[in-house]
Short mmCIF file of C-alpha atoms and ligand atoms in Angstrom, two decimals:
data_model
loop_
_atom_site.label_atom_id
_atom_site.label_comp_id
_atom_site.label_asym_id
_atom_site.label_seq_id
_atom_site.Cartn_x
_atom_site.Cartn_y
_atom_site.Cartn_z
CA UNK A 935 -6.58 -4.22 27.85
CA UNK A 936 -7.94 -3.56 24.38
CA UNK A 937 -9.44 -1.08 21.87
CA UNK A 938 -13.18 -1.74 22.72
CA UNK A 939 -12.53 -2.11 26.45
CA UNK A 940 -10.84 1.11 26.94
CA UNK A 941 -13.56 3.23 24.21
CA UNK A 942 -16.08 1.68 26.76
CA UNK A 943 -14.37 3.18 29.41
CA UNK A 944 -14.75 6.79 27.67
CA UNK A 945 -18.06 6.02 26.58
CA UNK A 946 -18.96 5.38 30.27
CA UNK A 947 -17.26 8.57 31.32
CA UNK A 948 -14.39 7.41 32.83
CA UNK A 949 -11.12 9.50 32.41
CA UNK A 950 -8.50 7.16 29.95
CA UNK A 951 -4.67 6.69 31.68
CA UNK A 952 -1.28 8.02 29.98
CA UNK A 953 -0.49 4.54 28.97
CA UNK A 954 -3.94 3.70 27.38
CA UNK A 955 -3.69 6.89 25.22
CA UNK A 956 -0.27 6.39 24.06
CA UNK A 957 -1.11 3.20 23.23
CA UNK A 958 -3.89 4.41 20.82
CA UNK A 959 -1.85 6.38 19.13
CA UNK A 960 0.24 4.91 18.56
CA UNK A 961 -1.31 1.76 17.15
CA UNK A 962 -3.65 4.33 15.23
CA UNK A 963 -0.44 5.72 13.42
CA UNK A 964 1.06 2.33 12.59
CA UNK A 965 -2.05 1.03 11.33
CA UNK A 966 -2.93 -2.02 13.55
CA UNK A 967 -5.90 -0.26 15.15
CA UNK A 968 -8.53 0.01 12.52
CA UNK A 969 -10.60 3.73 11.61
CA UNK A 970 -13.41 2.21 13.03
CA UNK A 971 -12.12 1.96 16.40
CA UNK A 972 -10.64 5.23 16.28
CA UNK A 973 -13.58 6.40 14.99
CA UNK A 974 -15.62 5.49 18.10
CA UNK A 975 -13.21 6.74 20.51
CA UNK A 976 -13.21 9.92 19.02
CA UNK A 977 -16.49 10.09 19.51
CA UNK A 978 -16.60 9.14 22.62
CA UNK A 979 -14.20 12.17 22.98
CA UNK A 980 -16.44 14.15 21.46
CA UNK A 981 -19.28 13.40 23.57
CA UNK A 982 -17.98 13.46 26.85
CA UNK A 983 -15.23 15.13 26.46
CA UNK A 984 -11.37 14.92 28.72
CA UNK A 985 -9.98 16.29 31.53
CA UNK A 986 -6.54 18.86 31.52
CA UNK A 987 -4.10 15.24 32.28
CA UNK A 988 -5.68 12.74 29.21
CA UNK A 989 -5.73 15.97 26.91
CA UNK A 990 -1.74 16.76 28.11
CA UNK A 991 -1.71 13.18 27.27
CA UNK A 992 -3.64 12.83 23.83
CA UNK A 993 -0.91 16.20 23.07
CA UNK A 994 2.47 14.69 23.71
CA UNK A 995 1.29 11.07 22.42
CA UNK A 996 0.27 13.08 19.32
CA UNK A 997 3.58 15.09 19.06
CA UNK A 998 5.42 11.70 20.08
CA UNK A 999 4.05 10.00 17.12
CA UNK A 1000 6.57 12.21 14.90
CA UNK A 1001 9.55 14.54 15.11
CA UNK A 1002 9.67 17.86 17.26
CA UNK A 1003 12.53 20.21 15.49
CA UNK A 1004 15.65 20.88 16.77
CA UNK A 1005 17.35 23.85 16.75
CA UNK A 1006 21.33 24.41 16.96
CA UNK A 1007 22.42 25.77 20.66
CA UNK A 1008 22.76 30.21 19.71
CA UNK A 1009 19.24 29.57 17.21
CA UNK A 1010 17.46 32.70 18.24
CA UNK A 1011 14.10 32.14 20.47
CA UNK A 1012 10.99 30.62 18.07
CA UNK A 1013 7.87 32.32 18.08
CA UNK A 1014 4.66 31.63 16.48
CA UNK A 1015 1.03 32.08 15.77
CA UNK A 1016 -1.96 30.18 15.46
CA UNK A 1017 -5.12 30.98 14.43
CA UNK A 1018 -8.30 28.84 15.02
CA UNK A 1019 -9.65 30.36 11.53
CA UNK A 1020 -12.00 32.88 10.53
CA UNK A 1021 -13.01 34.48 7.39
CA UNK A 1022 -10.54 37.19 5.27
CA UNK A 1023 -8.29 36.06 8.56
CA UNK A 1024 -4.36 37.45 6.78
CA UNK A 1025 -2.76 37.86 9.59
CA UNK A 1026 0.08 35.14 9.93
CA UNK A 1027 1.10 36.75 6.08
CA UNK A 1028 1.73 39.89 8.37
CA UNK A 1029 3.05 38.70 11.89
CA UNK A 1030 4.98 35.98 10.43
CA UNK A 1031 8.23 39.10 8.66
CA UNK A 1032 6.99 41.12 10.91
CA UNK A 1033 8.08 39.34 14.11
CA UNK A 1034 11.16 37.78 11.87
CA UNK A 1035 12.65 41.23 12.22
CA UNK A 1036 12.30 41.42 15.74
CA UNK A 1037 15.22 39.11 16.77
CA UNK A 1038 12.72 35.72 16.62
CA UNK A 1039 12.64 33.11 13.88
CA UNK A 1040 9.17 32.03 13.22
CA UNK A 1041 8.62 28.67 11.61
CA UNK A 1042 5.21 28.98 11.02
CA UNK A 1043 3.74 25.06 10.13
CA UNK A 1044 0.42 26.60 8.04
CA UNK A 1045 -2.36 25.01 7.22
CA UNK A 1046 -4.74 24.45 3.79
CA UNK A 1047 -8.54 25.67 4.04
CA UNK A 1048 -11.55 23.37 4.98
CA UNK A 1049 -15.02 24.41 4.86
CA UNK A 1050 -15.94 28.08 4.96
CA UNK A 1051 -12.60 29.40 6.37
CA UNK A 1052 -9.18 29.97 3.81
CA UNK A 1053 -5.97 28.67 4.66
CA UNK A 1054 -2.84 30.37 4.76
CA UNK A 1055 -1.18 28.32 2.25
CA UNK A 1056 -3.58 28.30 -0.20
CA UNK A 1057 -3.22 31.99 -0.09
CA UNK A 1058 0.24 31.77 -0.25
CA UNK A 1059 -0.22 29.54 -3.40
CA UNK A 1060 -1.28 32.99 -5.41
CA UNK A 1061 1.99 34.40 -5.55
CA UNK A 1062 3.47 32.38 -8.60
CA UNK A 1063 6.62 29.76 -7.67
CA UNK A 1064 5.74 29.45 -3.67
CA UNK A 1065 6.61 26.49 -2.30
CA UNK A 1066 4.37 25.57 0.45
CA UNK A 1067 6.10 21.71 0.47
CA UNK A 1068 9.89 22.87 2.42
CA UNK A 1069 10.96 19.35 3.70
CA UNK A 1070 12.29 20.03 7.53
CA UNK A 1071 15.58 20.49 6.62
CA UNK A 1072 14.94 23.59 4.12
CA UNK A 1073 12.89 24.87 6.82
CA UNK A 1074 15.42 25.01 9.42
CA UNK A 1075 17.96 26.08 6.09
CA UNK A 1076 15.56 28.94 5.62
CA UNK A 1077 14.16 29.64 9.17
CA UNK A 1078 17.44 30.84 9.98
CA UNK A 1079 18.64 32.91 6.86
CA UNK A 1080 15.44 34.71 6.46
CA UNK A 1081 14.14 34.78 10.22
CA UNK A 1082 10.55 33.56 8.97
CA UNK A 1083 9.49 30.64 6.89
CA UNK A 1084 5.09 29.92 6.05
CA UNK A 1085 5.20 26.10 4.80
CA UNK A 1086 2.78 23.42 4.90
CA UNK A 1087 3.10 20.51 7.53
CA UNK A 1088 5.32 17.03 6.53
CA UNK A 1089 4.97 13.76 6.68
CA UNK A 1090 7.58 13.51 9.57
CA UNK A 1091 5.60 15.59 12.10
CA UNK A 1092 2.29 14.38 13.67
CA UNK A 1093 1.35 11.52 12.06
CA UNK A 1094 -0.77 10.77 14.06
CA UNK A 1095 -2.73 14.32 13.45
CA UNK A 1096 -2.76 13.55 9.63
CA UNK A 1097 -4.34 10.28 9.67
CA UNK A 1098 -6.74 11.46 13.06
CA UNK A 1099 -7.88 14.88 11.07
CA UNK A 1100 -8.88 13.04 7.80
CA UNK A 1101 -11.22 10.73 10.74
CA UNK A 1102 -12.47 13.46 12.90
CA UNK A 1103 -13.21 15.26 9.03
CA UNK A 1104 -15.75 12.42 7.96
CA UNK A 1105 -16.90 11.68 11.28
CA UNK A 1106 -18.66 14.08 12.40
CA UNK A 1107 -15.69 15.05 15.07
CA UNK A 1108 -13.82 17.75 14.47
CA UNK A 1109 -16.04 20.16 16.83
CA UNK A 1110 -14.01 18.99 20.22
CA UNK A 1111 -12.06 21.28 22.41
CA UNK A 1112 -9.87 18.08 23.45
CA UNK A 1113 -9.26 16.34 19.85
CA UNK A 1114 -8.44 20.34 18.84
CA UNK A 1115 -6.42 20.98 21.54
CA UNK A 1116 -4.17 17.81 20.95
CA UNK A 1117 -4.32 18.07 17.28
CA UNK A 1118 -3.34 21.85 17.11
CA UNK A 1119 -0.57 21.51 19.38
CA UNK A 1120 0.80 18.46 18.95
CA UNK A 1121 1.64 20.33 15.30
CA UNK A 1122 2.94 23.92 17.00
CA UNK A 1123 5.38 22.33 19.78
CA UNK A 1124 7.00 19.72 17.28
CA UNK A 1125 8.61 23.18 15.89
CA UNK A 1126 10.20 23.44 19.01
CA UNK A 1127 8.83 26.94 19.46
CA UNK A 1128 9.27 29.02 23.15
CA UNK A 1129 6.45 30.90 22.39
CA UNK A 1130 2.84 30.75 21.24
CA UNK A 1131 0.30 33.35 20.78
CA UNK A 1132 -2.74 31.86 20.24
CA UNK A 1133 -5.87 33.38 17.81
CA UNK A 1134 -9.34 31.91 19.10
CA UNK A 1135 -11.56 33.62 16.74
CA UNK A 1136 -15.48 33.88 17.82
CA UNK A 1137 -18.77 34.64 15.96
CA UNK A 1138 -20.17 33.47 12.66
CA UNK A 1139 -17.56 33.08 10.82
CA UNK A 1140 -15.19 31.36 12.78
CA UNK A 1141 -14.83 27.35 14.47
CA UNK A 1142 -16.26 28.95 17.75
CA UNK A 1143 -19.16 31.15 17.67
CA UNK A 1144 -19.68 32.00 21.85
CA UNK A 1145 -17.43 33.15 23.86
CA UNK A 1146 -17.84 30.34 27.02
CA UNK A 1147 -16.74 27.79 23.64
CA UNK A 1148 -14.48 30.35 22.88
CA UNK A 1149 -13.10 31.03 27.01
CA UNK A 1150 -12.82 27.30 27.31
CA UNK A 1151 -11.08 26.81 23.78
CA UNK A 1152 -8.46 29.08 24.78
CA UNK A 1153 -7.55 27.87 28.22
CA UNK A 1154 -7.44 24.24 26.80
CA UNK A 1155 -4.78 25.42 24.56
CA UNK A 1156 -2.95 27.75 27.10
CA UNK A 1157 -3.24 24.89 29.12
CA UNK A 1158 -1.18 22.76 27.11
CA UNK A 1159 1.06 24.86 25.46
CA UNK A 1160 2.32 26.19 29.50
CA UNK A 1161 2.55 22.58 30.84
CA UNK A 1162 4.84 21.84 28.18
CA UNK A 1163 7.44 24.77 29.04
CA UNK A 1164 6.23 26.76 26.23
CA UNK A 1165 5.05 30.42 26.96
CA UNK A 1166 1.49 30.57 25.85
CA UNK A 1167 -1.14 33.16 26.22
CA UNK A 1168 -4.08 33.52 23.81
CA UNK A 1169 -6.65 36.09 22.40
CA UNK A 1170 -10.59 35.46 21.81
CA UNK A 1171 -11.43 38.20 18.73
CA UNK A 1172 -13.93 39.29 16.88
CA UNK A 1173 -15.09 37.49 13.94
CA UNK A 1174 -18.66 38.20 13.58
CA UNK A 1175 -17.50 40.23 10.26
CA UNK A 1176 -14.29 38.96 7.66
CA UNK A 1177 -11.52 40.19 9.15
CA UNK A 1178 -10.21 43.41 6.81
CA UNK A 1179 -11.86 44.33 3.75
CA UNK A 1180 -10.92 41.03 1.34
CA UNK A 1181 -11.57 37.57 1.31
CA UNK A 1182 -10.71 35.31 -0.92
CA UNK A 1183 -6.42 34.41 -2.40
CA UNK A 1184 -5.18 36.87 -4.23
CA UNK A 1185 -7.35 38.94 -2.79
CA UNK A 1186 -6.29 37.97 0.86
CA UNK A 1187 -1.87 38.43 -0.44
CA UNK A 1188 -2.75 42.02 -1.77
CA UNK A 1189 -4.73 43.09 1.39
CA UNK A 1190 -1.63 41.94 3.58
CA UNK A 1191 0.92 42.98 1.29
CA UNK A 1192 -0.30 46.97 1.35
CA UNK A 1193 -0.53 46.25 5.31
CA UNK A 1194 2.88 45.29 5.33
CA UNK A 1195 3.64 49.03 3.41
CA UNK A 1196 1.62 51.03 6.29
CA UNK A 1197 -2.02 51.06 3.90
CA UNK A 1198 -4.52 48.47 4.79
CA UNK A 1199 -7.70 48.56 7.06
CA UNK A 1200 -7.64 49.27 10.62
CA UNK A 1201 -8.70 46.09 11.97
CA UNK A 1202 -6.42 43.92 10.62
CA UNK A 1203 -4.00 46.10 11.43
CA UNK A 1204 -5.02 46.02 15.33
CA UNK A 1205 -5.54 42.25 15.61
CA UNK A 1206 -2.16 41.87 13.86
CA UNK A 1207 -0.43 44.51 16.75
CA UNK A 1208 -2.50 42.57 19.40
CA UNK A 1209 -0.94 39.05 18.49
CA UNK A 1210 2.52 40.49 17.92
CA UNK A 1211 2.48 42.38 20.74
CA UNK A 1212 1.69 39.17 22.60
CA UNK A 1213 4.44 37.17 21.56
CA UNK A 1214 7.16 40.08 21.92
CA UNK A 1215 5.85 40.28 25.44
CA UNK A 1216 5.92 36.25 25.60
CA UNK A 1217 9.72 35.76 24.22
CA UNK A 1218 10.58 38.92 27.08
CA UNK A 1219 11.51 40.81 24.33
CA UNK A 1220 9.02 43.56 25.37
CA UNK A 1221 8.21 44.82 28.63
CA UNK A 1222 4.72 45.64 28.29
CA UNK A 1223 1.83 45.93 25.87
CA UNK A 1224 2.81 49.86 25.67
CA UNK A 1225 5.97 49.12 24.55
CA UNK A 1226 5.45 45.74 22.24
CA UNK A 1227 3.52 47.98 20.03
CA UNK A 1228 5.61 50.83 20.13
CA UNK A 1229 8.39 48.30 18.33
CA UNK A 1230 6.23 46.67 16.14
CA UNK A 1231 4.41 49.67 14.74
CA UNK A 1232 8.18 51.25 13.91
CA UNK A 1233 8.97 48.25 12.33
CA UNK A 1234 6.14 48.56 10.15
CA UNK A 1235 6.63 51.89 9.41
CA UNK A 1236 10.36 51.57 8.09
CA UNK A 1237 9.43 48.92 5.63
CA UNK A 1238 11.59 46.35 7.14
CA UNK A 1239 8.74 44.07 7.78
CA UNK A 1240 7.72 44.37 3.93
CA UNK A 1241 11.15 43.59 2.87
CA UNK A 1242 10.94 40.82 4.62
CA UNK A 1243 8.21 38.81 3.64
CA UNK A 1244 9.27 39.55 -0.17
CA UNK A 1245 12.76 38.07 1.26
CA UNK A 1246 10.95 35.37 2.47
CA UNK A 1247 9.03 34.63 -0.41
CA UNK A 1248 11.90 34.62 -2.80
CA UNK A 1249 13.40 32.23 -0.47
CA UNK A 1250 9.93 30.06 -1.13
CA UNK A 1251 10.71 30.15 -4.75
CA UNK A 1252 8.04 32.87 -5.51
CA UNK A 1253 7.54 35.74 -7.46
CA UNK A 1254 5.74 38.89 -5.74
CA UNK A 1255 5.48 40.48 -9.15
CA UNK A 1256 3.72 37.98 -10.25
CA UNK A 1257 0.39 36.93 -7.52
CA UNK A 1258 -2.31 36.07 -9.22
CA UNK A 1259 -4.60 38.26 -11.11
CA UNK A 1260 -7.70 38.63 -9.27
CA UNK A 1261 -10.88 38.10 -11.30
CA UNK A 1262 -13.87 41.16 -12.66
CA UNK A 1263 -15.14 42.62 -9.88
CA UNK A 1264 -18.77 43.58 -10.05
CA UNK A 1265 -20.52 44.99 -7.29
CA UNK A 1266 -23.55 44.48 -5.69
CA UNK A 1267 -25.69 47.16 -4.21
CA UNK A 1268 -27.94 47.55 -1.50
CA UNK A 1269 -31.29 47.87 -1.84
CA UNK A 1270 -32.47 49.58 0.78
CA UNK A 1271 -30.73 52.24 2.68
CA UNK A 1272 -30.19 52.32 6.91
CA UNK A 1273 -27.76 51.13 8.93
CA UNK A 1274 -25.37 47.92 8.51
CA UNK A 1275 -26.44 45.81 11.56
CA UNK A 1276 -24.73 42.15 11.07
CA UNK A 1277 -22.67 40.54 8.55
CA UNK A 1278 -23.10 36.94 7.92
CA UNK A 1279 -19.68 35.86 8.08
CA UNK A 1280 -20.61 31.75 6.97
CA UNK A 1281 -22.53 32.64 4.42
CA UNK A 1282 -19.75 34.59 3.16
CA UNK A 1283 -17.51 32.11 3.73
CA UNK A 1284 -19.72 29.18 1.93
CA UNK A 1285 -19.63 31.69 -1.06
CA UNK A 1286 -16.23 32.01 -1.74
CA UNK A 1287 -15.98 28.07 -1.71
CA UNK A 1288 -18.99 28.07 -3.95
CA UNK A 1289 -16.97 30.32 -6.28
CA UNK A 1290 -14.00 27.84 -6.16
CA UNK A 1291 -12.15 29.57 -4.01
CA UNK A 1292 -12.13 26.67 -0.92
CA UNK A 1293 -12.76 23.97 -0.55
CA UNK A 1294 -15.69 21.88 -0.07
CA UNK A 1295 -13.14 18.53 0.57
CA UNK A 1296 -9.30 17.80 0.24
CA UNK A 1297 -8.95 16.97 -2.84
CA UNK A 1298 -10.53 20.00 -4.12
CA UNK A 1299 -8.67 22.35 -6.44
CA UNK A 1300 -8.81 26.42 -5.44
CA UNK A 1301 -9.36 28.97 -7.63
CA UNK A 1302 -7.06 31.74 -6.28
CA UNK A 1303 -8.11 34.39 -8.51
CA UNK A 1304 -11.62 34.80 -6.76
CA UNK A 1305 -13.16 36.30 -3.82
CA UNK A 1306 -15.08 39.21 -2.04
CA UNK A 1307 -14.25 42.47 -1.17
CA UNK A 1308 -16.34 44.29 1.88
CA UNK A 1309 -17.18 48.01 0.99
CA UNK A 1310 -19.00 48.10 4.67
CA UNK A 1311 -18.76 47.31 8.26
CA UNK A 1312 -20.91 46.97 10.79
CA UNK A 1313 -22.32 50.23 12.24
CA UNK A 1314 -22.22 52.12 8.85
CA UNK A 1315 -24.87 54.77 7.42
CA UNK A 1316 -25.60 53.20 3.71
CA UNK A 1317 -27.79 54.20 1.23
CA UNK A 1318 -30.08 52.60 -1.09
CA UNK A 1319 -28.04 51.95 -3.84
CA UNK A 1320 -24.09 51.88 -1.95
CA UNK A 1321 -22.06 49.43 -2.79
CA UNK A 1322 -21.78 46.72 -0.19
CA UNK A 1323 -19.57 44.31 -1.73
CA UNK A 1324 -17.65 43.25 -4.57
CA UNK A 1325 -17.22 40.15 -5.42
CA UNK A 1326 -14.56 39.01 -7.92
CA UNK A 1327 -15.85 35.35 -9.90
CA UNK A 1328 -15.39 33.92 -13.38
CA UNK A 1329 -19.10 34.11 -14.25
CA UNK A 1330 -20.81 37.01 -14.24
CA UNK A 1331 -22.66 37.86 -11.39
CA UNK A 1332 -26.07 36.77 -12.15
CA UNK A 1333 -28.79 36.03 -9.28
CA UNK A 1334 -29.01 34.09 -7.11
CA UNK A 1335 -25.29 34.95 -6.28
CA UNK A 1336 -26.08 37.89 -5.59
CA UNK A 1337 -29.34 37.85 -3.67
CA UNK A 1338 -27.50 35.36 -1.17
CA UNK A 1339 -24.31 38.55 -1.50
CA UNK A 1340 -27.09 40.77 -0.75
CA UNK A 1341 -28.63 38.89 2.26
CA UNK A 1342 -25.65 37.98 3.88
CA UNK A 1343 -25.52 41.89 4.89
CA UNK A 1344 -28.43 42.91 7.30
CA UNK A 1345 -29.75 46.30 7.33
CA UNK A 1346 -32.27 48.00 9.34
CA UNK A 1347 -33.51 51.53 10.55
CA UNK A 1348 -31.54 51.84 13.64
CA UNK A 1349 -28.16 52.06 15.00
CA UNK A 1350 -26.57 49.70 15.87
CA UNK A 1351 -23.28 49.69 17.74
CA UNK A 1352 -19.52 48.48 17.43
CA UNK A 1353 -18.00 45.70 19.38
CA UNK A 1354 -14.29 45.70 20.30
CA UNK A 1355 -11.93 43.24 18.57
CA UNK A 1356 -9.94 41.59 21.19
CA UNK A 1357 -12.48 40.15 23.62
CA UNK A 1358 -10.66 39.20 26.06
CA UNK A 1359 -6.77 37.72 27.22
CA UNK A 1360 -6.60 34.25 28.24
CA UNK A 1361 -3.27 33.96 30.48
CA UNK A 1362 -1.39 30.20 31.85
CA UNK A 1363 -3.66 30.42 35.37
CA UNK A 1364 -1.87 31.95 38.43
CA UNK A 1365 0.32 33.58 35.77
CA UNK A 1366 0.87 37.68 36.95
CA UNK A 1367 1.49 38.65 34.01
CA UNK A 1368 0.41 42.49 32.84
CA UNK A 1369 -1.88 42.27 30.36
N1 URA B 1199 -7.11 22.74 13.10
C1 URA B 1199 -6.17 21.45 13.29
O1 URA B 1199 -5.43 21.87 12.66
N2 URA B 1199 -6.98 20.78 13.86
C2 URA B 1199 -8.47 20.68 14.24
O2 URA B 1199 -8.67 19.73 15.01
C3 URA B 1199 -9.11 22.01 14.25
C4 URA B 1199 -8.29 23.37 13.51
#
């Protein structure tokens, strides 16, 4: 069977066999299958979806296009967290060192920002000298030495994903649950982990905007992780406003450092602890949520996680005394009083990209100094003239920037309720785990 016949099968909504999927991915990775045929198959998958067996086969084929880390027999259990991406999401910076203080290793392979959501690696590069390009040997050695690393992917890990993701980006085939699942899970499984917690962000500032899609994505990710022998759960968390107060790069590092020192915003702490608790329960280091929370809170309060973060930064060549200086702030004031009824998180993300804090194209340079600080949250009461947010920009903020920022915060006369931050937990089908 040739490539055109396989594409036609998918176009006609017929499942592909494991052999067909393996052949496609291998041929695409070695260059014998041209971009236009892979683009046609990706579009057919995007439109018609894939069944569970196909998604699993696609993930395995992509994983096997590269290496999987193997760890010594006496290694600690490896655990990781992955977020589908949201505005102000700096949880990885806190959670990696926090979990590393709990007798597990966290070999976190992270990504760069593209579009409205920032990337963990870009944030960390606000720290002078911090290396996000560790070799596989360095990644393993530093994980064993420190307990955690946060670094970029390497050419040896899931090369099929690297090539396919670039193609999807320019062929409008990013938003597809099978393709997202295989892309995320092939890279995570390559870390050689035993437990994984996924943070599926749901709302205007995330890749998925409604609960039905978030649930479908979370279930797909959990299904593949579980099938591959990794203890996997997911939390669907709110992304209708930025997580924490800060959005940008250096500002987010500063906020993460503050939280590690026991300060920092409540919502960020809540989501970080909830994900951490999932990771500890999946790793069998805590029997229930209460015990996991107690352990994580103790570690945060003792300053151990903060020390572990400093140790990781130092091991990766960074100097925490030299976080990029944040640009000059300008306050954006409310032009009316009332209740904050909504925040357009996607618009705030776009504005940070326009300021230079994110990328429109993968080749764009990131300005670590710019960003935003939220001064209000949904449900707050504001007076006319009160500060809604601060913008850290290279140039003085003038219209239309001020108008665009102000219009991202809706103010109405009626009070609005605030919903939960953790919207749902997704566990493997048939599992009786305690929530
Ligand atoms: N992140 C990834 O790594 N891959 C996707 O397809 C989407 C988000």
